[in-house]
Tab-separated table of C-alpha atoms in Angstrom:
chain	number	residue	atom	x	y	z
A	1	UNK	CA	6.558	14.478	30.778
A	2	UNK	CA	6.728	17.413	28.546
A	3	UNK	CA	6.272	17.114	24.906
A	4	UNK	CA	9.753	17.145	24.225
A	5	UNK	CA	10.220	14.258	26.342
A	6	UNK	CA	7.486	12.451	24.571
A	7	UNK	CA	8.749	13.264	21.600
A	8	UNK	CA	12.347	11.948	21.990
A	9	UNK	CA	10.736	8.382	23.561
A	10	UNK	CA	8.591	8.494	20.251
A	11	UNK	CA	11.164	6.140	17.540
A	12	UNK	CA	11.454	7.834	14.774
A	13	UNK	CA	10.332	5.934	11.506
A	14	UNK	CA	13.464	5.776	9.774
A	15	UNK	CA	13.821	5.276	5.694
A	16	UNK	CA	11.146	2.092	5.887
A	17	UNK	CA	8.639	3.878	7.951
A	18	UNK	CA	8.647	7.127	5.773
A	19	UNK	CA	8.076	5.185	2.845
A	20	UNK	CA	5.183	3.121	4.324
A	21	UNK	CA	3.768	6.884	5.483
A	22	UNK	CA	3.559	7.424	2.379
A	23	UNK	CA	2.278	4.570	0.662
A	24	UNK	CA	-0.214	4.614	3.291
A	25	UNK	CA	-1.488	7.976	2.967
A	26	UNK	CA	-1.755	7.270	-1.406
A	27	UNK	CA	-3.654	4.375	-0.646
A	28	UNK	CA	-6.022	5.859	1.447
A	29	UNK	CA	-6.359	8.606	-1.155
A	30	UNK	CA	-6.689	5.921	-3.780
A	31	UNK	CA	-9.721	4.089	-1.757
A	32	UNK	CA	-11.182	7.302	-1.283
A	33	UNK	CA	-11.300	7.834	-4.897
A	34	UNK	CA	-12.574	4.409	-5.635
A	35	UNK	CA	-15.890	5.271	-3.448
A	36	UNK	CA	-16.319	8.466	-4.293
A	37	UNK	CA	-15.159	8.600	-8.185
A	38	UNK	CA	-14.590	5.303	-9.488
A	39	UNK	CA	-12.779	5.198	-12.947
A	40	UNK	CA	-14.892	3.053	-15.940
A	41	UNK	CA	-11.165	1.309	-16.465
A	42	UNK	CA	-11.453	0.352	-12.897
A	43	UNK	CA	-15.112	-0.833	-12.721
A	44	UNK	CA	-14.841	-2.760	-16.023
A	45	UNK	CA	-11.392	-4.026	-15.364
A	46	UNK	CA	-11.861	-5.717	-12.074
A	47	UNK	CA	-15.505	-6.938	-13.355
A	48	UNK	CA	-14.399	-10.277	-12.314
A	49	UNK	CA	-13.968	-8.895	-8.532
A	50	UNK	CA	-17.008	-6.183	-8.658
A	51	UNK	CA	-19.234	-9.468	-9.237
A	52	UNK	CA	-18.303	-10.922	-5.690
A	53	UNK	CA	-17.463	-7.714	-3.902
A	54	UNK	CA	-18.455	-4.333	-4.116
A	55	UNK	CA	-16.393	-1.694	-5.816
A	56	UNK	CA	-17.149	0.815	-3.034
A	57	UNK	CA	-16.235	-2.272	0.031
A	58	UNK	CA	-12.733	-2.141	-2.230
A	59	UNK	CA	-12.273	0.818	-2.117
A	60	UNK	CA	-12.953	0.983	1.889
A	61	UNK	CA	-10.274	-2.223	1.918
A	62	UNK	CA	-7.964	0.161	0.370
A	63	UNK	CA	-8.031	3.048	3.123
A	64	UNK	CA	-8.241	0.607	6.286
A	65	UNK	CA	-5.096	-1.416	4.677
A	66	UNK	CA	-3.187	2.424	4.107
A	67	UNK	CA	-4.014	3.971	7.003
A	68	UNK	CA	-2.776	0.724	9.324
A	69	UNK	CA	0.241	1.038	6.997
A	70	UNK	CA	0.791	4.750	8.725
A	71	UNK	CA	0.069	3.886	11.798
A	72	UNK	CA	2.542	0.652	11.277
A	73	UNK	CA	5.122	3.162	9.707
A	74	UNK	CA	5.072	5.435	12.336
A	75	UNK	CA	5.183	3.562	14.900
A	76	UNK	CA	8.593	2.119	13.474
A	77	UNK	CA	8.946	-0.944	14.995
A	78	UNK	CA	9.901	-4.198	12.501
A	79	UNK	CA	7.624	-6.304	13.250
A	80	UNK	CA	4.716	-3.623	12.666
A	81	UNK	CA	6.083	-2.304	9.581
A	82	UNK	CA	6.271	-6.295	8.227
A	83	UNK	CA	2.800	-5.922	8.746
A	84	UNK	CA	2.289	-2.267	7.099
A	85	UNK	CA	4.278	-3.827	4.036
A	86	UNK	CA	1.657	-6.973	4.072
A	87	UNK	CA	-1.270	-4.194	4.036
A	88	UNK	CA	0.427	-2.152	1.497
A	89	UNK	CA	1.018	-5.003	-1.042
A	90	UNK	CA	-2.677	-6.544	-0.591
A	91	UNK	CA	-4.581	-4.690	-1.812
A	92	UNK	CA	-2.239	-3.768	-5.041
A	93	UNK	CA	-1.498	-7.599	-5.649
A	94	UNK	CA	-5.652	-8.000	-5.717
A	95	UNK	CA	-5.679	-5.218	-8.373
A	96	UNK	CA	-2.847	-6.840	-10.349
A	97	UNK	CA	-4.841	-10.804	-10.466
A	98	UNK	CA	-8.167	-8.458	-11.322
A	99	UNK	CA	-6.713	-7.122	-14.342
A	100	UNK	CA	-4.547	-9.678	-15.617
A	101	UNK	CA	-8.177	-11.710	-15.567
A	102	UNK	CA	-9.463	-9.121	-17.096
A	103	UNK	CA	-6.664	-8.868	-20.041
A	104	UNK	CA	-5.875	-12.726	-20.588
A	105	UNK	CA	-9.479	-13.754	-20.506
A	106	UNK	CA	-9.939	-11.075	-23.887
A	107	UNK	CA	-12.664	-8.883	-22.579
A	108	UNK	CA	-10.700	-5.618	-21.950
A	109	UNK	CA	-7.221	-5.603	-23.690
A	110	UNK	CA	-6.249	-2.056	-22.464
A	111	UNK	CA	-6.426	-3.783	-18.969
A	112	UNK	CA	-2.783	-5.428	-19.475
A	113	UNK	CA	-0.991	-1.512	-19.071
A	114	UNK	CA	-2.673	-1.621	-15.363
A	115	UNK	CA	-2.318	-5.646	-14.768
A	116	UNK	CA	1.503	-4.444	-15.363
A	117	UNK	CA	1.636	-1.707	-13.170
A	118	UNK	CA	-0.166	-3.121	-10.182
A	119	UNK	CA	2.224	-6.210	-10.251
A	120	UNK	CA	5.383	-3.543	-10.325
A	121	UNK	CA	3.592	-1.942	-7.323
A	122	UNK	CA	3.414	-5.687	-5.360
A	123	UNK	CA	6.566	-6.294	-6.593
A	124	UNK	CA	8.122	-2.926	-5.503
A	125	UNK	CA	6.360	-3.089	-2.184
A	126	UNK	CA	7.731	-6.864	-1.409
A	127	UNK	CA	11.568	-5.471	-2.255
A	128	UNK	CA	11.267	-2.329	-0.021
A	129	UNK	CA	9.794	-4.623	2.699
A	130	UNK	CA	12.606	-6.690	2.637
A	131	UNK	CA	15.638	-3.863	2.743
A	132	UNK	CA	17.223	-3.084	6.144
A	133	UNK	CA	17.421	0.231	8.024
A	134	UNK	CA	20.757	1.894	7.934
A	135	UNK	CA	22.124	1.935	11.664
A	136	UNK	CA	21.015	5.393	13.166
A	137	UNK	CA	24.668	6.547	13.161
A	138	UNK	CA	25.125	6.068	9.261
A	139	UNK	CA	22.056	8.117	8.319
A	140	UNK	CA	22.743	12.531	7.905
A	141	UNK	CA	21.162	14.123	11.072
A	142	UNK	CA	20.980	10.840	13.113
């Protein structure tokens, strides 16, 4: 079996898969940044979480979730994609909760921007997860 035959048999990711691949790669990069040089605002805003889990471990969670989301997007199977979307939403949701707690507790008022931003990411991921992939014949070049 040649490379062309393998390529023809491997499913194309489609729009949902492309989203998973793109956002998964972004999560990997974000997690690497958390591990290598965490920002002060991130560390301060997530103090409620980092009392129990080190920030570097949370960075590895971002990397793992992002890497698995990339694989789910590349696999292009609806069930694996559903798992990929859950993997994207989970760390963003945890960040939203962490920053919301920091803001609501009054100890870090500027955490409100991050709380709303991460909540928006989480909801956006969940909304995209519910979109139906258009039939291949309706896609340009399909």
